[in-house]
XYZ file of C-alpha atoms in Angstrom:
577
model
C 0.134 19.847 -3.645
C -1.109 22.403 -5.899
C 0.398 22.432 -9.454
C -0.229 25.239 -11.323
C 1.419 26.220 -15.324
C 4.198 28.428 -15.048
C 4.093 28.599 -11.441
C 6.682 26.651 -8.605
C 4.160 23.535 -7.005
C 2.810 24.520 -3.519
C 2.552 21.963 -0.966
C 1.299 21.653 2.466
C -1.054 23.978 4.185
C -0.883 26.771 1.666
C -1.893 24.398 -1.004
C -4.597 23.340 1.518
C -5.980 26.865 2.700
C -7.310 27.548 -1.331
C -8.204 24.304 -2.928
C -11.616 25.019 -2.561
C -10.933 27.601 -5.268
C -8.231 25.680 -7.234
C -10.216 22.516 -6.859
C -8.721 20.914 -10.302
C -5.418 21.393 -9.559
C -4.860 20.609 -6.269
C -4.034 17.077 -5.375
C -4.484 15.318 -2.161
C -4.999 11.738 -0.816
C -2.432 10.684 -3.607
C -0.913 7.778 -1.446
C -3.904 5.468 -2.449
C -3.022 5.836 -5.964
C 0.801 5.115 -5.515
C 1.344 1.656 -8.020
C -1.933 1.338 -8.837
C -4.655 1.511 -11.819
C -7.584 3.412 -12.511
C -9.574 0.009 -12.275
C -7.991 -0.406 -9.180
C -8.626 3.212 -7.506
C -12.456 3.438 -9.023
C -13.568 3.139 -5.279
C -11.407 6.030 -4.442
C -11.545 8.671 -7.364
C -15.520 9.149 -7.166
C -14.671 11.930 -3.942
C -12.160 13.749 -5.411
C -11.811 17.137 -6.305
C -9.344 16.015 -9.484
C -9.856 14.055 -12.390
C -8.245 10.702 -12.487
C -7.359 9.116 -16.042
C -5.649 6.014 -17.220
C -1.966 6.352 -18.030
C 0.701 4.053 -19.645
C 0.122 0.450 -18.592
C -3.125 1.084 -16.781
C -1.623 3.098 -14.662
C -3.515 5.868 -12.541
C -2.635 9.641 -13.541
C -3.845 13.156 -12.395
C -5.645 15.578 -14.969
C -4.741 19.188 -14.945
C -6.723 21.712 -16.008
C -4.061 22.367 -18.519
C -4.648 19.164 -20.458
C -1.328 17.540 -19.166
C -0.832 14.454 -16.477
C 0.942 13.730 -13.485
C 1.803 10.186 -11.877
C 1.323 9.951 -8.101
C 4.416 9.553 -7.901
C 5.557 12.915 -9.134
C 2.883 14.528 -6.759
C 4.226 12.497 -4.174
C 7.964 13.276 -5.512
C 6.675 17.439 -4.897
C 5.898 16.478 -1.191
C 9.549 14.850 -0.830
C 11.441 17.219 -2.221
C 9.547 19.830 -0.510
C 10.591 18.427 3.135
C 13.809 17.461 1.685
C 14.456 21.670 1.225
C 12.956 22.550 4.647
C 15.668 19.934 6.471
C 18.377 21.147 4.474
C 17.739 25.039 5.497
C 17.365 23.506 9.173
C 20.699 21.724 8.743
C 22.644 24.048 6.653
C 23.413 20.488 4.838
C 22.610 19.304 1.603
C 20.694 15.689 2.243
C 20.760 12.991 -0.608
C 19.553 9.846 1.280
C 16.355 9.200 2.892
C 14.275 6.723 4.711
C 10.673 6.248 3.754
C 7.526 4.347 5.666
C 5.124 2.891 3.611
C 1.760 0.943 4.912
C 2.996 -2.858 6.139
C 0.075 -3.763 3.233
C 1.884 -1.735 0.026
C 2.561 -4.688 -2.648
C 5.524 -4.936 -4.672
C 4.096 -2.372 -7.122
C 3.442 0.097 -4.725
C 6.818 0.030 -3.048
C 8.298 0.491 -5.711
C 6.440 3.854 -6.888
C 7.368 4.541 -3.704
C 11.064 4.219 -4.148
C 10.601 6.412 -7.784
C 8.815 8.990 -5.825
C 11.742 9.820 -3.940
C 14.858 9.714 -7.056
C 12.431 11.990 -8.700
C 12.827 14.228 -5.331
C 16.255 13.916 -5.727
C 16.780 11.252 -2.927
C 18.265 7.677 -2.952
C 15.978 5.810 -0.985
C 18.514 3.799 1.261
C 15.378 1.949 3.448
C 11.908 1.225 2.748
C 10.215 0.819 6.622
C 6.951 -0.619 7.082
C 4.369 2.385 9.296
C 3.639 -0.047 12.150
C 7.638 -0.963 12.297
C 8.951 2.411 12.744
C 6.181 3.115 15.506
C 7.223 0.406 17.191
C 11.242 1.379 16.612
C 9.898 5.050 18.199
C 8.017 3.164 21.047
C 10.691 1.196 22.054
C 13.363 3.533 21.916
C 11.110 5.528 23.866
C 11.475 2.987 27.182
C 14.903 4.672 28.746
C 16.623 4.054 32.451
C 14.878 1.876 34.552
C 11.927 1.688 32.655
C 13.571 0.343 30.051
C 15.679 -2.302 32.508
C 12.108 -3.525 33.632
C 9.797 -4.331 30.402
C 12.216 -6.510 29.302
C 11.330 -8.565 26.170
C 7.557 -6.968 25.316
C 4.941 -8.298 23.375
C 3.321 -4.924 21.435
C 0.660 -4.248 19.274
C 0.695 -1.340 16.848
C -2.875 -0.504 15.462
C -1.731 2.084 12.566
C -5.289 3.809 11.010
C -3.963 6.699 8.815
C -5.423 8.707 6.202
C -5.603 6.582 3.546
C -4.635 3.165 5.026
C -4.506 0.648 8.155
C -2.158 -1.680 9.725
C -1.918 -4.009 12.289
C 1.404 -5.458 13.478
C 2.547 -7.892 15.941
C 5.922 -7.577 17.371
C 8.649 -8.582 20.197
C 10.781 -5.893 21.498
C 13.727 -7.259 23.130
C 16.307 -5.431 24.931
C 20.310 -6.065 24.329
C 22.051 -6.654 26.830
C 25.054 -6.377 25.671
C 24.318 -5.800 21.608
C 21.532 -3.925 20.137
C 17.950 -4.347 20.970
C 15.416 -6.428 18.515
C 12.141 -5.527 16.787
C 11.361 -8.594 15.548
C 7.570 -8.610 13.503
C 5.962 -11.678 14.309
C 2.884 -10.846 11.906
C 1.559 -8.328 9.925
C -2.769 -7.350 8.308
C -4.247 -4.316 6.908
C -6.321 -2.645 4.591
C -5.049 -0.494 1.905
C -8.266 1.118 1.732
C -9.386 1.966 4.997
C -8.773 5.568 6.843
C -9.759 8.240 7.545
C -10.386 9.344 3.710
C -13.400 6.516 4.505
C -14.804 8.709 7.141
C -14.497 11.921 5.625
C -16.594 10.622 2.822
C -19.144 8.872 5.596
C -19.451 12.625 6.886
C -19.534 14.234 3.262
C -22.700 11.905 2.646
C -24.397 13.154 5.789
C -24.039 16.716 5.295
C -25.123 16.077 1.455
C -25.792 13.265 0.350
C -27.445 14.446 -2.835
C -23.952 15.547 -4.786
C -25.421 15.960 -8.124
C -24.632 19.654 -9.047
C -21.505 20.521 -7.128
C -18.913 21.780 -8.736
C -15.041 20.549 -8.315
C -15.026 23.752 -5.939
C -17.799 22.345 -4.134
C -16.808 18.753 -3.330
C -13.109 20.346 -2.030
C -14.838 22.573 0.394
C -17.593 19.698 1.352
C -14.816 17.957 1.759
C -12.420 20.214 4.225
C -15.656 20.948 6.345
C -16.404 16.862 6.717
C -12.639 16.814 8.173
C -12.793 19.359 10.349
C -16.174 18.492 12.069
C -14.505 14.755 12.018
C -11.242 16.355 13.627
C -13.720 18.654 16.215
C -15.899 15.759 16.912
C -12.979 13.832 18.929
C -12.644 16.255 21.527
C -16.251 17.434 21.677
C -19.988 15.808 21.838
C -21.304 17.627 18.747
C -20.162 20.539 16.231
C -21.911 22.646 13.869
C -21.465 22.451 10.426
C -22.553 26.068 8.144
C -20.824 25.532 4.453
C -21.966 27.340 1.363
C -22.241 25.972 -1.847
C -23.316 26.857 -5.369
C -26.316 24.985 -4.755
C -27.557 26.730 -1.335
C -26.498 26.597 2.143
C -25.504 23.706 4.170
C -26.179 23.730 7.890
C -25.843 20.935 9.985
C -25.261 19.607 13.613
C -23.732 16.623 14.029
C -23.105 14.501 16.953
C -20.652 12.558 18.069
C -22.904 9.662 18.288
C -23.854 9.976 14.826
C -20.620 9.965 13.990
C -20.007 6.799 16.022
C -22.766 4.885 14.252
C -21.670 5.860 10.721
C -18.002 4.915 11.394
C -18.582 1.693 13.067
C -18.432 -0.813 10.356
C -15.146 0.605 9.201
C -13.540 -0.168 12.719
C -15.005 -3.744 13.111
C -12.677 -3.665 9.696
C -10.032 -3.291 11.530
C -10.483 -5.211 14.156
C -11.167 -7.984 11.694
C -7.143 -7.427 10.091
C -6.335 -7.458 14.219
C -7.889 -11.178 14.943
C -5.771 -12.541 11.489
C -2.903 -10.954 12.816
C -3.075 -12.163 16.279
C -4.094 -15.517 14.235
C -1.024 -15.637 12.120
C 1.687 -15.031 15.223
C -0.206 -17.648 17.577
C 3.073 -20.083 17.454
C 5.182 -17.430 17.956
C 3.158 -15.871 21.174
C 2.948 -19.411 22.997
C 0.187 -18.230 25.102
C 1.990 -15.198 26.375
C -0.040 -11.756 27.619
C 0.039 -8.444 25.340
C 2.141 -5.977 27.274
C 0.736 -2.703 25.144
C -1.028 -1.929 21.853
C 0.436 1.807 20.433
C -2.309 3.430 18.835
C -0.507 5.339 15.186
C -2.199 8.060 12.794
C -4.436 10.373 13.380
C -7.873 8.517 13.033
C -6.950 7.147 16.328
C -7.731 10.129 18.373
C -11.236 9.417 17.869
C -12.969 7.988 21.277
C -14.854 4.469 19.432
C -11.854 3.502 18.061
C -9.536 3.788 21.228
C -12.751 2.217 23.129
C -13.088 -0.858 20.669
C -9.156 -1.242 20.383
C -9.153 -1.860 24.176
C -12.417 -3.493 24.159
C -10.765 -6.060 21.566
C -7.006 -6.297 22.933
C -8.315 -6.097 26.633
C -5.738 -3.415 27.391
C -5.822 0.416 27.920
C -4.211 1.762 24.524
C -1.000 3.315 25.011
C -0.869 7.074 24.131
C 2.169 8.719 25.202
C 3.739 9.085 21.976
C 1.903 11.822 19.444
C -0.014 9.455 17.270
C 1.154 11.433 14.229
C 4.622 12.032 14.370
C 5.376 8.347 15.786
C 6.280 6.949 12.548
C 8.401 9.493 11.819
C 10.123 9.438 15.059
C 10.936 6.048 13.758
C 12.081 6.657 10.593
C 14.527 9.159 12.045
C 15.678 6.756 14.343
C 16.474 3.942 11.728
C 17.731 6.738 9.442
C 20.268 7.065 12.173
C 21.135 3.651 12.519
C 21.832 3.266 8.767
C 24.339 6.298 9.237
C 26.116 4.641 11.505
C 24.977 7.320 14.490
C 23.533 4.666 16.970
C 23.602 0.962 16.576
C 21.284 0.125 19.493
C 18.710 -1.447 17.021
C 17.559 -4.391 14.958
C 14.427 -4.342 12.562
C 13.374 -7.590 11.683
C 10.408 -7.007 9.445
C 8.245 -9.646 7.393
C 6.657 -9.964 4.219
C 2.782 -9.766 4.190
C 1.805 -12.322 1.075
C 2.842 -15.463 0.198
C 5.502 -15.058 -3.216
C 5.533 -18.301 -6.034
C 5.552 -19.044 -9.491
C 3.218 -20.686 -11.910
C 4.112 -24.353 -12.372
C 2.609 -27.080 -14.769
C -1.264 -27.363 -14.568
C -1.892 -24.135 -13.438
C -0.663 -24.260 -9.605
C 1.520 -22.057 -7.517
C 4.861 -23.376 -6.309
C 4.873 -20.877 -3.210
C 8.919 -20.196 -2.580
C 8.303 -17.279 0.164
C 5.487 -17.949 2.611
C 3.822 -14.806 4.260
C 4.960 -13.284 7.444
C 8.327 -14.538 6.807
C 11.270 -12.729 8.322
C 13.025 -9.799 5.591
C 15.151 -9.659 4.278
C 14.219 -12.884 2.552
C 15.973 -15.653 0.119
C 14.512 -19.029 -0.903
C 14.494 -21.091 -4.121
C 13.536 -23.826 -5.445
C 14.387 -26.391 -8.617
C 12.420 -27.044 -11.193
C 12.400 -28.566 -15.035
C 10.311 -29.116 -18.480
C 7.511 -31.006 -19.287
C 8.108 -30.806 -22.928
C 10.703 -32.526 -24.789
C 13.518 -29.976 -26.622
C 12.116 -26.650 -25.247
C 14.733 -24.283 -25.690
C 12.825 -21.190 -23.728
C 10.867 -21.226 -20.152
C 8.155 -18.780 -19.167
C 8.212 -18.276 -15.543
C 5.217 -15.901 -14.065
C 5.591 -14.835 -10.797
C 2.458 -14.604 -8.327
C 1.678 -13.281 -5.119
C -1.264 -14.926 -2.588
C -1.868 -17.486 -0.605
C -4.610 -19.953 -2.802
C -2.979 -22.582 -4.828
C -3.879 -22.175 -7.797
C -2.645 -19.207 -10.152
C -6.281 -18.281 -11.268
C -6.837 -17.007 -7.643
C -3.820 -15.516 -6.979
C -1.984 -11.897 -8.034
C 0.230 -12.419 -11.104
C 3.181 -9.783 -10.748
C 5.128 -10.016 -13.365
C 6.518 -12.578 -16.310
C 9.891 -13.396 -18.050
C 11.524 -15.958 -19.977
C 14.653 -17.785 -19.440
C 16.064 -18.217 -23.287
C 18.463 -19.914 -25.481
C 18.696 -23.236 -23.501
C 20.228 -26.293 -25.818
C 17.121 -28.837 -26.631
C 16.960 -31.399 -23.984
C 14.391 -34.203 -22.790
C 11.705 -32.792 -21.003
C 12.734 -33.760 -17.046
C 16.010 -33.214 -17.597
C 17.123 -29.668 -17.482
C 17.597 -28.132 -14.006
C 16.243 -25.032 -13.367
C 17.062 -23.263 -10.011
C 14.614 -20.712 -9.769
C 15.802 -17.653 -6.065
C 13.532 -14.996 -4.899
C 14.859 -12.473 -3.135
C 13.148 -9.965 -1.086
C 15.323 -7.298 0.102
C 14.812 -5.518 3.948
C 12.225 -2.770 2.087
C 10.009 -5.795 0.955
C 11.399 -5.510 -3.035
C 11.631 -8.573 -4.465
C 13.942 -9.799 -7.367
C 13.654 -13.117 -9.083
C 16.434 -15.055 -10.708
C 16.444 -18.552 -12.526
C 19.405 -20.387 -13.600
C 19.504 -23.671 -15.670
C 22.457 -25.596 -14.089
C 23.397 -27.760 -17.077
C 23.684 -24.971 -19.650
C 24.690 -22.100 -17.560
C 21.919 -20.109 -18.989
C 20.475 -16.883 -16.821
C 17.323 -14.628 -16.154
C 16.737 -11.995 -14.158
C 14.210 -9.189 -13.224
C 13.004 -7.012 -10.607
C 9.388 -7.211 -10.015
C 7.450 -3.912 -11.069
C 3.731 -4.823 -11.209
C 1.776 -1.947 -13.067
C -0.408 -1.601 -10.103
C -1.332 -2.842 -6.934
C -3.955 -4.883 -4.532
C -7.131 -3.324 -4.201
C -9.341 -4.241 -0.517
C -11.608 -6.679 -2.209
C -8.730 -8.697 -3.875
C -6.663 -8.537 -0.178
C -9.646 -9.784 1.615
C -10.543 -12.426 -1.365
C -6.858 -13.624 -0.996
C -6.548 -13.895 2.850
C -10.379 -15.237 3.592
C -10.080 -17.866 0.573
C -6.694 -19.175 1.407
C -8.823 -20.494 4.541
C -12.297 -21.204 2.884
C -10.791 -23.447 -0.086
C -7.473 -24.390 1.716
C -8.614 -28.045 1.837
C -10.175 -27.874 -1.804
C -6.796 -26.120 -3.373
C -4.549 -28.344 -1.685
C -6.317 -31.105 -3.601
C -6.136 -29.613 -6.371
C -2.734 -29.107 -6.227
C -1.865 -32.247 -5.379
C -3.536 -33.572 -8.502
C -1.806 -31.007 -10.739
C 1.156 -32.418 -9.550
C 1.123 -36.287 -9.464
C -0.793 -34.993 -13.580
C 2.655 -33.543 -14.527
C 4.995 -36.243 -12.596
C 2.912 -38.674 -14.283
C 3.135 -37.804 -17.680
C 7.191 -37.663 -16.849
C 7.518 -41.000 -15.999
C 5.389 -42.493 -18.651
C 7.152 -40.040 -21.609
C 10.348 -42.275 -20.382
C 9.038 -45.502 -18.729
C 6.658 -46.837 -22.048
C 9.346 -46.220 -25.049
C 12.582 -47.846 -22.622
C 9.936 -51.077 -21.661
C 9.410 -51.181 -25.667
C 12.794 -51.363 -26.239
C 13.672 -53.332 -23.966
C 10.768 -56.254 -23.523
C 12.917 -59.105 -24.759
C 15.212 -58.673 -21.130
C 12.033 -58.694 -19.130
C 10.488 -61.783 -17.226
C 6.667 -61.702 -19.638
C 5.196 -61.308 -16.133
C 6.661 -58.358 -15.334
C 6.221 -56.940 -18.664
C 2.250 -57.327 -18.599
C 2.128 -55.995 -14.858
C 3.978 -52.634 -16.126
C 1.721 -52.204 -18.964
C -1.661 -52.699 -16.538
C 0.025 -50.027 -14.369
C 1.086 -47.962 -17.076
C -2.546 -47.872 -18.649
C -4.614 -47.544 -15.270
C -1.874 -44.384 -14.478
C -2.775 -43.502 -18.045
C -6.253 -43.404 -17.003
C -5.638 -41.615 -14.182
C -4.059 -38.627 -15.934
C -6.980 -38.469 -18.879
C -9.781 -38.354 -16.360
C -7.776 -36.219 -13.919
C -7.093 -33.293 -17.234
C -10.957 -33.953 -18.055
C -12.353 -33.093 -14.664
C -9.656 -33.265 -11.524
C -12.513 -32.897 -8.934
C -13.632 -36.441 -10.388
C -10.111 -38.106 -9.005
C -9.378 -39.335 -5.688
C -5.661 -38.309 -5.037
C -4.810 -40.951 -3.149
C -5.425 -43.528 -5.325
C -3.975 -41.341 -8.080
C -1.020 -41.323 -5.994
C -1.019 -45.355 -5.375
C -1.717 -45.769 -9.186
C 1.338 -43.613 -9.687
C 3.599 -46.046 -7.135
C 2.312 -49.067 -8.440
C 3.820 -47.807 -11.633
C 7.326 -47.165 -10.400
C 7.169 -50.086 -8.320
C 5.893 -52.129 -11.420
C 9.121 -50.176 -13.795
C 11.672 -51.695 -11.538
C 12.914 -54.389 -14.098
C 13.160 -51.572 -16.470
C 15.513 -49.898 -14.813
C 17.427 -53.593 -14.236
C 17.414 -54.056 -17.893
C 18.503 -50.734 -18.460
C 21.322 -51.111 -16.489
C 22.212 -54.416 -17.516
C 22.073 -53.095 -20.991
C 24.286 -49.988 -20.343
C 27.222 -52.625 -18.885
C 26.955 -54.781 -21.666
C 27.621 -51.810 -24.167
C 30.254 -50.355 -21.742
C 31.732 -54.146 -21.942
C 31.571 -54.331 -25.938
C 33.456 -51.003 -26.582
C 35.885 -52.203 -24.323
């Protein structure tokens, strides 16, 4: 898009054809700065043409030469609307509803920029649809007659490497019979940073790697000339670059085997989000073959990656389908489901990380797991540690460790105005709900009181690759070490519960209990007592299980307090009567 004062935005090719010579104002690549901050995008910004500045909320914003900013997702909101006028003079229609794919790997944040790109273009976003999803709905679709009749239920693979992203999804395609047929994702990995923005950079640095001195000019041109030898370089065995710059001429040969070598680490990426993904649906595959892996986006036209795709998935990539207009094809289809045009579909989609809230102690109460089925509901009760609070923070987090340190916090709230109550006693229903674009909304309710809170999560920004990775690869490293860990958080804050009401109620009532049983409480109440200093002080230090037995031997030890509780309830009950 090219955004100029006083002049309507140009987008597309036109914008493309000059923004060597409007280098400042032309934006492209904008999709990896959709819901995210500068902090966030530093990897990405040092290749652009544009200046990249922090907005509101550490939020990422274009510069214009004219000293104002634009959010991605009004650059973004240029494309839409854009498209939105070609259709209509296509249709002779006016169009008001759209459906839009985003990468399977866009976070709550990012979906949701998403979703204000388009009502700034005008549209009401009716469907959010995950890349990989709607290639599959296309691919499936695409099986008519008898070839259709004989696949029966298939086991696919789509390997999506864009522009700016990649995604990997497993899913079962299963024909109706008699209803409609089912895309059901089994399991979903990707990198929101990997694409081929990654290897037009790898291809910038060969044909100059000494960038000091270019202009804005020069780094748009550099740029156009690494994508087209990139582009030339899959259908030929080398291509000569000649490009010149304010600093001198640039000419340059390159082969496709240099090209190979440079790019290689970024596909062994890939095929490192492949082997989680092919990890995560084992249960659901039982064993059973791959039928066909659909190769999306136009990075996949280039010979290592098709080679190492099969090499991996031991199968011949299927390429029938133009790799990119696929997704496309699929969000047209679903588009036409939603209208009611065809119902001869089902998309069962999943969510990609684990959704919880922070509970005492610092742990993560996970209510959603990953790769579970959206649309998605789930919640879970909860209550105070603290006597008389009238107020609850809840902070909602997305990963997979179980602690809150190491996961992604999304977004607080409070839950106010509850009456003062004994800490243990209120009860606190806390529902996520994850709707079929993967947008989640949180509610709590406090059952005695009545009292409500609610809030759509809208994170200022979203996952960069090193946290994604850092998530998924430490959820496995320290699974053993967190669970731990969260276990002793746990029995810490059930602990100090039943001591806050077990000590004061065996005070009161000591003269109904057998001496005996009186001292054996007290030894269990002070070695659980024990148990709870030295687990605050250092809970590596504490074994859990005989935290946990400690903790037993207490309630098995408050038994006559409860008798002589009762007892003393029945004889007031008797007295009034």
């Amino acid at each position: 898009v090219r955004l100029a004062p006083g002049a309507a935005p140009v987008v597309g090719w036109d914008a493309r054809e000059a923004a060597a010579e409007n280098p400042r104002n032309t934006i492209a690549s904008v999709k990896r700065l959709m819901g995210r901050g500068v902090r966030d995008a530093a990897g990405d910004i040092a290749g652009l043409s544009y200046r990249v500045v922090e907005g509101p909320g550490d939020t990422a914003r274009v510069a214009l030469p004219d000293g104002s900013t634009v959010s991605p997702q009004e650059v973004s909101a240029h494309i839409l609307a854009h498209l939105k006028r070609q259709a209509e003079r296509a249709l002779g229609v006016p169009i008001g509803k759209a459906v839009v794919t985003v990468p399977a790997y866009f976070d709550d944040a990012q979906r949701q920029a998403t979703r204000d790109a388009g009502r700034l273009a005008g549209l009401d976003v009716v469907r959010i649809v995950n890349e990989p999803t709607a290639a599959a709905l296309a691919y499936g679709l695409g099986l008519r007659g008898a070839d259709r009749a004989a696949a029966g239920e298939r086991l696919v693979v789509i390997y999506d490497l864009g522009g700016g992203t990649f995604d990997v999804s497993i899913l079962r395609l299963t024909p109706g019979e008699s209803g409609p047929d089912a895309f059901q994702v089994l399991a979903t990995s990707g990198d929101t940073r990997l694409g081929g923005d990654d290897i037009d950079r790898l291809v910038m640095d060969t044909l100059c790697p000494d960038k000091a001195g270019l202009s804005p000019g020069d780094l748009r041109a550099l740029r156009t000339a690494a994508e087209e030898a990139k582009i030339a370089l899959s259908a030929t065995e080398r291509t000569k670059v000649s490009l010149k710059l304010s600093t001198g001429l640039i000419e340059r040969e390159i082969t496709l085997g240099e090209l190979e070598a440079m790019i290689t680490p970024l596909v062994e990426r890939s095929i490192d989000c492949c082997k989680r993904s092919m990890r995560d649906a084992r249960r659901q595959l039982a064993g059973a073959p791959l039928d066909a892996v659909v190769l999306v986006g136009g990075s996949t036209r280039i010979p290592l990656v098709r080679r190492m795709v099969a090499q991996h998935f031991g199968l011949e990539p299927y390429t029938a389908l133009d790799p990119d207009k696929v997704v496309a094809l699929g969000a047209a289809v679903q588009g036409s489901i939603l209208a009611g045009a065809r119902g001869d579909a089902v998309l069962l989609d999943v969510i990609p990380l684990s959704l919880g809230i922070e509970t005492v102690g610092g742990a993560v109460a996970k209510i959603i797991m990953r790769n579970s089925p959206v649309p998605a509901r789930a919640g879970e009760m909860f209550s105070t540690s603290v006597d008389n609070q009238t107020g609850i923070e809840l902070a909602v987090y997305q990963g997979e460790r179980e602690m809150a340190a190491d996961c992604r916090l999304l977004a607080r709230f409070k839950l106010s105005g509850l009456p003062p109550m004994p800490a243990g006693i209120p009860q606190l229903r806390v529902t996520f709900d994850v709707d079929a674009s993967g947008v989640l909304n949180v509610s709590a309710v406090e059952q005695r009181s009545g009292k409500r809170a609610s809030l759509q999560v809208i994170p200022n920004h979203g996952l960069t690759r090193a946290e994604v990775e850092r998530i998924e690869a430490e959820s496995f490293a320290h699974a053993r070490q967190d669970m731990a860990r969260h276990r002793i958080v746990d029995l810490i804050a059930n602990a100090r519960l039943d001591l806050h009401w077990i000590k004061p109620r065996a005070d009161a009532l000591a003269a109904r209990i057998e001496p005996d049983a009186l001292t054996r409480l007290r030894t269990a109440a002070e070695t659980l007592e024990a148990f709870v200093k030295k687990a605050e002080a250092d809970w590596a230090s504490v074994n859990p299980d005989e935290f946990h037995r400690a903790k037993e031997a207490l309630d098995r030890a408050s038994m006559p307090v409860h008798e002589a509780s009762i007892l003393e309830s029945l004889r007031r009950d008797s007295a009034k009567s």
